[in-house]
Amino acid sequence: MSLSKQTSWKRGNLDLVLHRISNAFETLSSRELVASTVTKSELLGAPVGQVALVFADVQGARKLWENHPIPMAESMRLCYTLFRKCIQTYEGYEAATEGDAFMIVFQSLTNALNFCLHIQEELQNQPWPDPLKGEKPLWKGLRVRMAIHYGSPMTRPEPQSGRMCYFGPMVKKGSEIWGLGRGGQILL
């Protein structure tokens, strides 16, 4: 992937992390990948096979951090708390978090969609700090863009963290779909 392509995506560091993970495992044989996934996935509690990947991040996070660092820190705490509560509620798996971006995996496409809808609805009900409350009645606080992509990503347990890594063309495609979104949208 060229540096200009990375720059043009403007989705923060998650794309770069996903790309590096994907490149690191491209050389593995599919036989090794299947064997490691089957033997480790039960221990990790991670969804494997046909899954729904959810990508999410805060629109304009860099500018918000620059202009309102203290309210943004409080806002991100609210956002992380909401996400992690909903991840448990909808039986998701937090595969990656980088700054304001999440990659969450669901065994069920229905759970992934309900998760996204719940997040977007609950974002409107959070006690946002004053500078981020928003003046428009339809928008309060942080605007989160989300994308869902369904398929079979390559997986491999990460020995350092004990977490499952998701990578390959399916993850890359989901990330590209996510990049087309705007705050408040859920792309499928």
JSON list of C-alpha atoms in Angstrom, two decimals:
[
{"chain": "A", "resi": 1, "resn": "MET", "atom": "CA", "xyz": [0.00, 0.00, 0.00]},
{"chain": "A", "resi": 2, "resn": "SER", "atom": "CA", "xyz": [1.48, 3.35, -0.96]},
{"chain": "A", "resi": 3, "resn": "LEU", "atom": "CA", "xyz": [1.88, 6.22, 1.47]},
{"chain": "A", "resi": 4, "resn": "SER", "atom": "CA", "xyz": [-0.37, 8.39, -0.70]},
{"chain": "A", "resi": 5, "resn": "LYS", "atom": "CA", "xyz": [-3.16, 5.82, -0.45]},
{"chain": "A", "resi": 6, "resn": "GLN", "atom": "CA", "xyz": [-2.78, 5.70, 3.33]},
{"chain": "A", "resi": 7, "resn": "THR", "atom": "CA", "xyz": [-2.92, 9.47, 3.52]},
{"chain": "A", "resi": 8, "resn": "SER", "atom": "CA", "xyz": [-5.94, 9.72, 1.26]},
{"chain": "A", "resi": 9, "resn": "TRP", "atom": "CA", "xyz": [-8.01, 7.40, 3.45]},
{"chain": "A", "resi": 10, "resn": "LYS", "atom": "CA", "xyz": [-7.74, 9.77, 6.40]},
{"chain": "A", "resi": 11, "resn": "ARG", "atom": "CA", "xyz": [-9.07, 7.23, 8.89]},
{"chain": "A", "resi": 12, "resn": "GLY", "atom": "CA", "xyz": [-6.29, 7.49, 11.43]},
{"chain": "A", "resi": 13, "resn": "ASN", "atom": "CA", "xyz": [-3.95, 4.74, 12.46]},
{"chain": "A", "resi": 14, "resn": "LEU", "atom": "CA", "xyz": [-6.37, 1.81, 12.38]},
{"chain": "A", "resi": 15, "resn": "ASP", "atom": "CA", "xyz": [-5.95, 1.33, 8.61]},
{"chain": "A", "resi": 16, "resn": "LEU", "atom": "CA", "xyz": [-2.20, 1.20, 9.02]},
{"chain": "A", "resi": 17, "resn": "VAL", "atom": "CA", "xyz": [-2.46, -1.27, 11.89]},
{"chain": "A", "resi": 18, "resn": "LEU", "atom": "CA", "xyz": [-4.85, -3.48, 9.91]},
{"chain": "A", "resi": 19, "resn": "HIS", "atom": "CA", "xyz": [-2.58, -3.30, 6.85]},
{"chain": "A", "resi": 20, "resn": "ARG", "atom": "CA", "xyz": [0.49, -4.30, 8.86]},
{"chain": "A", "resi": 21, "resn": "ILE", "atom": "CA", "xyz": [-1.37, -7.21, 10.45]},
{"chain": "A", "resi": 22, "resn": "SER", "atom": "CA", "xyz": [-2.60, -8.33, 7.05]},
{"chain": "A", "resi": 23, "resn": "ASN", "atom": "CA", "xyz": [0.88, -8.16, 5.50]},
{"chain": "A", "resi": 24, "resn": "ALA", "atom": "CA", "xyz": [2.45, -9.99, 8.43]},
{"chain": "A", "resi": 25, "resn": "PHE", "atom": "CA", "xyz": [0.16, -12.97, 7.98]},
{"chain": "A", "resi": 26, "resn": "GLU", "atom": "CA", "xyz": [-0.11, -13.11, 4.17]},
{"chain": "A", "resi": 27, "resn": "THR", "atom": "CA", "xyz": [2.81, -15.52, 4.02]},
{"chain": "A", "resi": 28, "resn": "LEU", "atom": "CA", "xyz": [1.16, -18.06, 6.30]},
{"chain": "A", "resi": 29, "resn": "SER", "atom": "CA", "xyz": [-0.47, -21.01, 4.62]},
{"chain": "A", "resi": 30, "resn": "SER", "atom": "CA", "xyz": [-4.24, -21.32, 4.86]},
{"chain": "A", "resi": 31, "resn": "ARG", "atom": "CA", "xyz": [-3.71, -24.66, 6.59]},
{"chain": "A", "resi": 32, "resn": "GLU", "atom": "CA", "xyz": [-1.82, -22.98, 9.47]},
{"chain": "A", "resi": 33, "resn": "LEU", "atom": "CA", "xyz": [-4.48, -20.28, 9.71]},
{"chain": "A", "resi": 34, "resn": "VAL", "atom": "CA", "xyz": [-7.37, -22.73, 9.97]},
{"chain": "A", "resi": 35, "resn": "ALA", "atom": "CA", "xyz": [-5.55, -24.90, 12.50]},
{"chain": "A", "resi": 36, "resn": "SER", "atom": "CA", "xyz": [-4.62, -21.99, 14.76]},
{"chain": "A", "resi": 37, "resn": "THR", "atom": "CA", "xyz": [-8.11, -20.48, 14.55]},
{"chain": "A", "resi": 38, "resn": "VAL", "atom": "CA", "xyz": [-9.91, -23.67, 15.48]},
{"chain": "A", "resi": 39, "resn": "THR", "atom": "CA", "xyz": [-7.65, -24.55, 18.39]},
{"chain": "A", "resi": 40, "resn": "LYS", "atom": "CA", "xyz": [-7.41, -21.08, 19.94]},
{"chain": "A", "resi": 41, "resn": "SER", "atom": "CA", "xyz": [-10.76, -19.43, 19.23]},
{"chain": "A", "resi": 42, "resn": "GLU", "atom": "CA", "xyz": [-12.63, -21.20, 22.02]},
{"chain": "A", "resi": 43, "resn": "LEU", "atom": "CA", "xyz": [-10.06, -20.05, 24.57]},
{"chain": "A", "resi": 44, "resn": "LEU", "atom": "CA", "xyz": [-10.29, -16.47, 23.33]},
{"chain": "A", "resi": 45, "resn": "GLY", "atom": "CA", "xyz": [-14.08, -16.33, 23.02]},
{"chain": "A", "resi": 46, "resn": "ALA", "atom": "CA", "xyz": [-13.61, -14.72, 19.63]},
{"chain": "A", "resi": 47, "resn": "PRO", "atom": "CA", "xyz": [-16.07, -15.16, 16.76]},
{"chain": "A", "resi": 48, "resn": "VAL", "atom": "CA", "xyz": [-14.63, -17.00, 13.75]},
{"chain": "A", "resi": 49, "resn": "GLY", "atom": "CA", "xyz": [-15.90, -18.13, 10.35]},
{"chain": "A", "resi": 50, "resn": "GLN", "atom": "CA", "xyz": [-18.73, -16.03, 8.92]},
{"chain": "A", "resi": 51, "resn": "VAL", "atom": "CA", "xyz": [-18.75, -12.87, 11.03]},
{"chain": "A", "resi": 52, "resn": "ALA", "atom": "CA", "xyz": [-19.93, -9.28, 10.92]},
{"chain": "A", "resi": 53, "resn": "LEU", "atom": "CA", "xyz": [-17.17, -6.71, 11.36]},
{"chain": "A", "resi": 54, "resn": "VAL", "atom": "CA", "xyz": [-18.16, -3.30, 12.68]},
{"chain": "A", "resi": 55, "resn": "PHE", "atom": "CA", "xyz": [-15.80, -0.38, 12.15]},
{"chain": "A", "resi": 56, "resn": "ALA", "atom": "CA", "xyz": [-16.48, 2.86, 14.02]},
{"chain": "A", "resi": 57, "resn": "ASP", "atom": "CA", "xyz": [-14.77, 6.16, 14.72]},
{"chain": "A", "resi": 58, "resn": "VAL", "atom": "CA", "xyz": [-15.53, 9.73, 15.75]},
{"chain": "A", "resi": 59, "resn": "GLN", "atom": "CA", "xyz": [-15.89, 12.18, 12.88]},
{"chain": "A", "resi": 60, "resn": "GLY", "atom": "CA", "xyz": [-13.54, 15.14, 13.27]},
{"chain": "A", "resi": 61, "resn": "ALA", "atom": "CA", "xyz": [-11.81, 13.73, 16.35]},
{"chain": "A", "resi": 62, "resn": "ARG", "atom": "CA", "xyz": [-8.45, 15.35, 15.63]},
{"chain": "A", "resi": 63, "resn": "LYS", "atom": "CA", "xyz": [-9.98, 18.83, 15.38]},
{"chain": "A", "resi": 64, "resn": "LEU", "atom": "CA", "xyz": [-12.06, 18.23, 18.50]},
{"chain": "A", "resi": 65, "resn": "TRP", "atom": "CA", "xyz": [-8.94, 17.16, 20.44]},
{"chain": "A", "resi": 66, "resn": "GLU", "atom": "CA", "xyz": [-7.07, 20.27, 19.24]},
{"chain": "A", "resi": 67, "resn": "ASN", "atom": "CA", "xyz": [-9.87, 22.72, 20.04]},
{"chain": "A", "resi": 68, "resn": "HIS", "atom": "CA", "xyz": [-11.42, 21.14, 23.16]},
{"chain": "A", "resi": 69, "resn": "PRO", "atom": "CA", "xyz": [-8.93, 18.71, 24.77]},
{"chain": "A", "resi": 70, "resn": "ILE", "atom": "CA", "xyz": [-10.50, 18.52, 28.24]},
{"chain": "A", "resi": 71, "resn": "PRO", "atom": "CA", "xyz": [-14.15, 18.16, 27.10]},
{"chain": "A", "resi": 72, "resn": "MET", "atom": "CA", "xyz": [-12.99, 15.72, 24.43]},
{"chain": "A", "resi": 73, "resn": "ALA", "atom": "CA", "xyz": [-11.30, 13.53, 27.05]},
{"chain": "A", "resi": 74, "resn": "GLU", "atom": "CA", "xyz": [-14.58, 13.39, 28.99]},
{"chain": "A", "resi": 75, "resn": "SER", "atom": "CA", "xyz": [-16.52, 12.76, 25.77]},
{"chain": "A", "resi": 76, "resn": "MET", "atom": "CA", "xyz": [-14.25, 9.88, 24.79]},
{"chain": "A", "resi": 77, "resn": "ARG", "atom": "CA", "xyz": [-14.66, 8.36, 28.25]},
{"chain": "A", "resi": 78, "resn": "LEU", "atom": "CA", "xyz": [-18.44, 8.46, 27.73]},
{"chain": "A", "resi": 79, "resn": "CYS", "atom": "CA", "xyz": [-18.03, 7.00, 24.24]},
{"chain": "A", "resi": 80, "resn": "TYR", "atom": "CA", "xyz": [-15.74, 4.14, 25.37]},
{"chain": "A", "resi": 81, "resn": "THR", "atom": "CA", "xyz": [-18.08, 3.30, 28.24]},
{"chain": "A", "resi": 82, "resn": "LEU", "atom": "CA", "xyz": [-21.10, 3.22, 25.91]},
{"chain": "A", "resi": 83, "resn": "PHE", "atom": "CA", "xyz": [-19.29, 1.11, 23.31]},
{"chain": "A", "resi": 84, "resn": "ARG", "atom": "CA", "xyz": [-18.01, -1.44, 25.80]},
{"chain": "A", "resi": 85, "resn": "LYS", "atom": "CA", "xyz": [-21.40, -1.78, 27.49]},
{"chain": "A", "resi": 86, "resn": "CYS", "atom": "CA", "xyz": [-23.08, -2.36, 24.12]},
{"chain": "A", "resi": 87, "resn": "ILE", "atom": "CA", "xyz": [-20.34, -4.77, 23.00]},
{"chain": "A", "resi": 88, "resn": "GLN", "atom": "CA", "xyz": [-21.26, -6.98, 25.96]},
{"chain": "A", "resi": 89, "resn": "THR", "atom": "CA", "xyz": [-25.00, -6.53, 25.47]},
{"chain": "A", "resi": 90, "resn": "TYR", "atom": "CA", "xyz": [-24.85, -7.58, 21.80]},
{"chain": "A", "resi": 91, "resn": "GLU", "atom": "CA", "xyz": [-22.21, -10.31, 22.30]},
{"chain": "A", "resi": 92, "resn": "GLY", "atom": "CA", "xyz": [-19.49, -8.55, 20.34]},
{"chain": "A", "resi": 93, "resn": "TYR", "atom": "CA", "xyz": [-15.75, -8.97, 20.48]},
{"chain": "A", "resi": 94, "resn": "GLU", "atom": "CA", "xyz": [-13.50, -5.89, 20.65]},
{"chain": "A", "resi": 95, "resn": "ALA", "atom": "CA", "xyz": [-10.84, -6.87, 18.13]},
{"chain": "A", "resi": 96, "resn": "ALA", "atom": "CA", "xyz": [-9.02, -3.53, 17.91]},
{"chain": "A", "resi": 97, "resn": "THR", "atom": "CA", "xyz": [-9.13, -0.06, 19.42]},
{"chain": "A", "resi": 98, "resn": "GLU", "atom": "CA", "xyz": [-6.89, 2.75, 18.25]},
{"chain": "A", "resi": 99, "resn": "GLY", "atom": "CA", "xyz": [-7.59, 6.24, 19.58]},
{"chain": "A", "resi": 100, "resn": "ASP", "atom": "CA", "xyz": [-11.21, 6.97, 18.70]},
{"chain": "A", "resi": 101, "resn": "ALA", "atom": "CA", "xyz": [-11.58, 3.97, 16.34]},
{"chain": "A", "resi": 102, "resn": "PHE", "atom": "CA", "xyz": [-13.00, 0.52, 17.07]},
{"chain": "A", "resi": 103, "resn": "MET", "atom": "CA", "xyz": [-13.14, -2.76, 15.17]},
{"chain": "A", "resi": 104, "resn": "ILE", "atom": "CA", "xyz": [-15.75, -5.05, 16.74]},
{"chain": "A", "resi": 105, "resn": "VAL", "atom": "CA", "xyz": [-16.63, -8.56, 15.60]},
{"chain": "A", "resi": 106, "resn": "PHE", "atom": "CA", "xyz": [-20.03, -10.24, 15.91]},
{"chain": "A", "resi": 107, "resn": "GLN", "atom": "CA", "xyz": [-20.98, -13.82, 15.11]},
{"chain": "A", "resi": 108, "resn": "SER", "atom": "CA", "xyz": [-24.47, -12.56, 14.27]},
{"chain": "A", "resi": 109, "resn": "LEU", "atom": "CA", "xyz": [-25.19, -9.95, 11.61]},
{"chain": "A", "resi": 110, "resn": "THR", "atom": "CA", "xyz": [-28.40, -9.07, 13.47]},
{"chain": "A", "resi": 111, "resn": "ASN", "atom": "CA", "xyz": [-26.43, -8.35, 16.66]},
{"chain": "A", "resi": 112, "resn": "ALA", "atom": "CA", "xyz": [-24.01, -6.17, 14.70]},
{"chain": "A", "resi": 113, "resn": "LEU", "atom": "CA", "xyz": [-26.82, -4.10, 13.21]},
{"chain": "A", "resi": 114, "resn": "ASN", "atom": "CA", "xyz": [-28.65, -3.79, 16.55]},
{"chain": "A", "resi": 115, "resn": "PHE", "atom": "CA", "xyz": [-25.37, -2.77, 18.18]},
{"chain": "A", "resi": 116, "resn": "CYS", "atom": "CA", "xyz": [-24.86, 0.03, 15.64]},
{"chain": "A", "resi": 117, "resn": "LEU", "atom": "CA", "xyz": [-28.43, 1.28, 15.92]},
{"chain": "A", "resi": 118, "resn": "HIS", "atom": "CA", "xyz": [-28.26, 1.25, 19.71]},
{"chain": "A", "resi": 119, "resn": "ILE", "atom": "CA", "xyz": [-24.95, 3.16, 19.72]},
{"chain": "A", "resi": 120, "resn": "GLN", "atom": "CA", "xyz": [-26.27, 5.85, 17.35]},
{"chain": "A", "resi": 121, "resn": "GLU", "atom": "CA", "xyz": [-29.41, 6.26, 19.45]},
{"chain": "A", "resi": 122, "resn": "GLU", "atom": "CA", "xyz": [-27.59, 6.35, 22.79]},
{"chain": "A", "resi": 123, "resn": "LEU", "atom": "CA", "xyz": [-25.05, 8.89, 21.55]},
{"chain": "A", "resi": 124, "resn": "GLN", "atom": "CA", "xyz": [-27.92, 11.37, 21.53]},
{"chain": "A", "resi": 125, "resn": "ASN", "atom": "CA", "xyz": [-28.69, 10.68, 25.20]},
{"chain": "A", "resi": 126, "resn": "GLN", "atom": "CA", "xyz": [-25.21, 11.11, 26.70]},
{"chain": "A", "resi": 127, "resn": "PRO", "atom": "CA", "xyz": [-24.41, 13.99, 29.11]},
{"chain": "A", "resi": 128, "resn": "TRP", "atom": "CA", "xyz": [-21.89, 15.64, 26.76]},
{"chain": "A", "resi": 129, "resn": "PRO", "atom": "CA", "xyz": [-19.64, 18.44, 28.09]},
{"chain": "A", "resi": 130, "resn": "ASP", "atom": "CA", "xyz": [-20.74, 21.98, 27.16]},
{"chain": "A", "resi": 131, "resn": "PRO", "atom": "CA", "xyz": [-18.54, 22.66, 24.10]},
{"chain": "A", "resi": 132, "resn": "LEU", "atom": "CA", "xyz": [-19.64, 19.34, 22.55]},
{"chain": "A", "resi": 133, "resn": "LYS", "atom": "CA", "xyz": [-23.35, 19.40, 23.36]},
{"chain": "A", "resi": 134, "resn": "GLY", "atom": "CA", "xyz": [-24.19, 20.63, 19.89]},
{"chain": "A", "resi": 135, "resn": "GLU", "atom": "CA", "xyz": [-26.55, 23.38, 18.82]},
{"chain": "A", "resi": 136, "resn": "LYS", "atom": "CA", "xyz": [-28.63, 21.38, 16.35]},
{"chain": "A", "resi": 137, "resn": "PRO", "atom": "CA", "xyz": [-31.47, 19.40, 17.90]},
{"chain": "A", "resi": 138, "resn": "LEU", "atom": "CA", "xyz": [-30.62, 16.31, 15.82]},
{"chain": "A", "resi": 139, "resn": "TRP", "atom": "CA", "xyz": [-26.96, 16.23, 16.85]},
{"chain": "A", "resi": 140, "resn": "LYS", "atom": "CA", "xyz": [-25.64, 16.18, 20.37]},
{"chain": "A", "resi": 141, "resn": "GLY", "atom": "CA", "xyz": [-22.07, 15.33, 21.24]},
{"chain": "A", "resi": 142, "resn": "LEU", "atom": "CA", "xyz": [-19.80, 13.14, 19.19]},
{"chain": "A", "resi": 143, "resn": "ARG", "atom": "CA", "xyz": [-20.74, 12.01, 15.70]},
{"chain": "A", "resi": 144, "resn": "VAL", "atom": "CA", "xyz": [-19.73, 8.42, 15.09]},
{"chain": "A", "resi": 145, "resn": "ARG", "atom": "CA", "xyz": [-19.50, 6.88, 11.64]},
{"chain": "A", "resi": 146, "resn": "MET", "atom": "CA", "xyz": [-19.97, 3.13, 11.42]},
{"chain": "A", "resi": 147, "resn": "ALA", "atom": "CA", "xyz": [-19.78, 0.38, 8.83]},
{"chain": "A", "resi": 148, "resn": "ILE", "atom": "CA", "xyz": [-20.74, -3.30, 8.91]},
{"chain": "A", "resi": 149, "resn": "HIS", "atom": "CA", "xyz": [-19.17, -5.85, 6.58]},
{"chain": "A", "resi": 150, "resn": "TYR", "atom": "CA", "xyz": [-20.12, -9.55, 6.62]},
{"chain": "A", "resi": 151, "resn": "GLY", "atom": "CA", "xyz": [-17.85, -12.38, 5.51]},
{"chain": "A", "resi": 152, "resn": "SER", "atom": "CA", "xyz": [-15.03, -14.68, 6.54]},
{"chain": "A", "resi": 153, "resn": "PRO", "atom": "CA", "xyz": [-11.86, -12.84, 7.54]},
{"chain": "A", "resi": 154, "resn": "MET", "atom": "CA", "xyz": [-8.57, -14.58, 8.13]},
{"chain": "A", "resi": 155, "resn": "THR", "atom": "CA", "xyz": [-7.89, -14.98, 11.84]},
{"chain": "A", "resi": 156, "resn": "ARG", "atom": "CA", "xyz": [-4.96, -15.81, 14.03]},
{"chain": "A", "resi": 157, "resn": "PRO", "atom": "CA", "xyz": [-4.41, -15.57, 17.77]},
{"chain": "A", "resi": 158, "resn": "GLU", "atom": "CA", "xyz": [-2.00, -12.78, 18.72]},
{"chain": "A", "resi": 159, "resn": "PRO", "atom": "CA", "xyz": [0.54, -14.39, 21.06]},
{"chain": "A", "resi": 160, "resn": "GLN", "atom": "CA", "xyz": [1.48, -11.13, 22.84]},
{"chain": "A", "resi": 161, "resn": "SER", "atom": "CA", "xyz": [-2.04, -10.08, 23.82]},
{"chain": "A", "resi": 162, "resn": "GLY", "atom": "CA", "xyz": [-3.92, -13.38, 23.71]},
{"chain": "A", "resi": 163, "resn": "ARG", "atom": "CA", "xyz": [-6.50, -11.67, 21.47]},
{"chain": "A", "resi": 164, "resn": "MET", "atom": "CA", "xyz": [-7.72, -12.78, 18.05]},
{"chain": "A", "resi": 165, "resn": "CYS", "atom": "CA", "xyz": [-6.39, -10.85, 15.05]},
{"chain": "A", "resi": 166, "resn": "TYR", "atom": "CA", "xyz": [-8.69, -10.36, 12.06]},
{"chain": "A", "resi": 167, "resn": "PHE", "atom": "CA", "xyz": [-7.06, -9.55, 8.73]},
{"chain": "A", "resi": 168, "resn": "GLY", "atom": "CA", "xyz": [-7.09, -10.10, 4.99]},
{"chain": "A", "resi": 169, "resn": "PRO", "atom": "CA", "xyz": [-9.23, -8.93, 2.08]},
{"chain": "A", "resi": 170, "resn": "MET", "atom": "CA", "xyz": [-12.52, -9.06, 3.99]},
{"chain": "A", "resi": 171, "resn": "VAL", "atom": "CA", "xyz": [-11.18, -6.73, 6.70]},
{"chain": "A", "resi": 172, "resn": "LYS", "atom": "CA", "xyz": [-9.65, -4.42, 4.11]},
{"chain": "A", "resi": 173, "resn": "LYS", "atom": "CA", "xyz": [-12.96, -4.17, 2.23]},
{"chain": "A", "resi": 174, "resn": "GLY", "atom": "CA", "xyz": [-14.85, -3.41, 5.45]},
{"chain": "A", "resi": 175, "resn": "SER", "atom": "CA", "xyz": [-12.35, -0.69, 6.27]},
{"chain": "A", "resi": 176, "resn": "GLU", "atom": "CA", "xyz": [-12.78, 0.84, 2.80]},
{"chain": "A", "resi": 177, "resn": "ILE", "atom": "CA", "xyz": [-16.58, 0.89, 3.20]},
{"chain": "A", "resi": 178, "resn": "TRP", "atom": "CA", "xyz": [-16.17, 2.53, 6.61]},
{"chain": "A", "resi": 179, "resn": "GLY", "atom": "CA", "xyz": [-14.01, 5.24, 5.07]},
{"chain": "A", "resi": 180, "resn": "LEU", "atom": "CA", "xyz": [-16.92, 6.37, 2.90]},
{"chain": "A", "resi": 181, "resn": "GLY", "atom": "CA", "xyz": [-19.14, 7.15, 5.89]},
{"chain": "A", "resi": 182, "resn": "ARG", "atom": "CA", "xyz": [-19.95, 10.32, 7.77]},
{"chain": "A", "resi": 183, "resn": "GLY", "atom": "CA", "xyz": [-20.80, 10.85, 11.43]},
{"chain": "A", "resi": 184, "resn": "GLY", "atom": "CA", "xyz": [-24.21, 9.42, 12.30]},
{"chain": "A", "resi": 185, "resn": "GLN", "atom": "CA", "xyz": [-24.22, 6.95, 9.39]},
{"chain": "A", "resi": 186, "resn": "ILE", "atom": "CA", "xyz": [-24.17, 3.16, 9.40]},
{"chain": "A", "resi": 187, "resn": "LEU", "atom": "CA", "xyz": [-22.94, 1.78, 6.08]},
{"chain": "A", "resi": 188, "resn": "LEU", "atom": "CA", "xyz": [-23.53, -1.84, 5.08]}
]
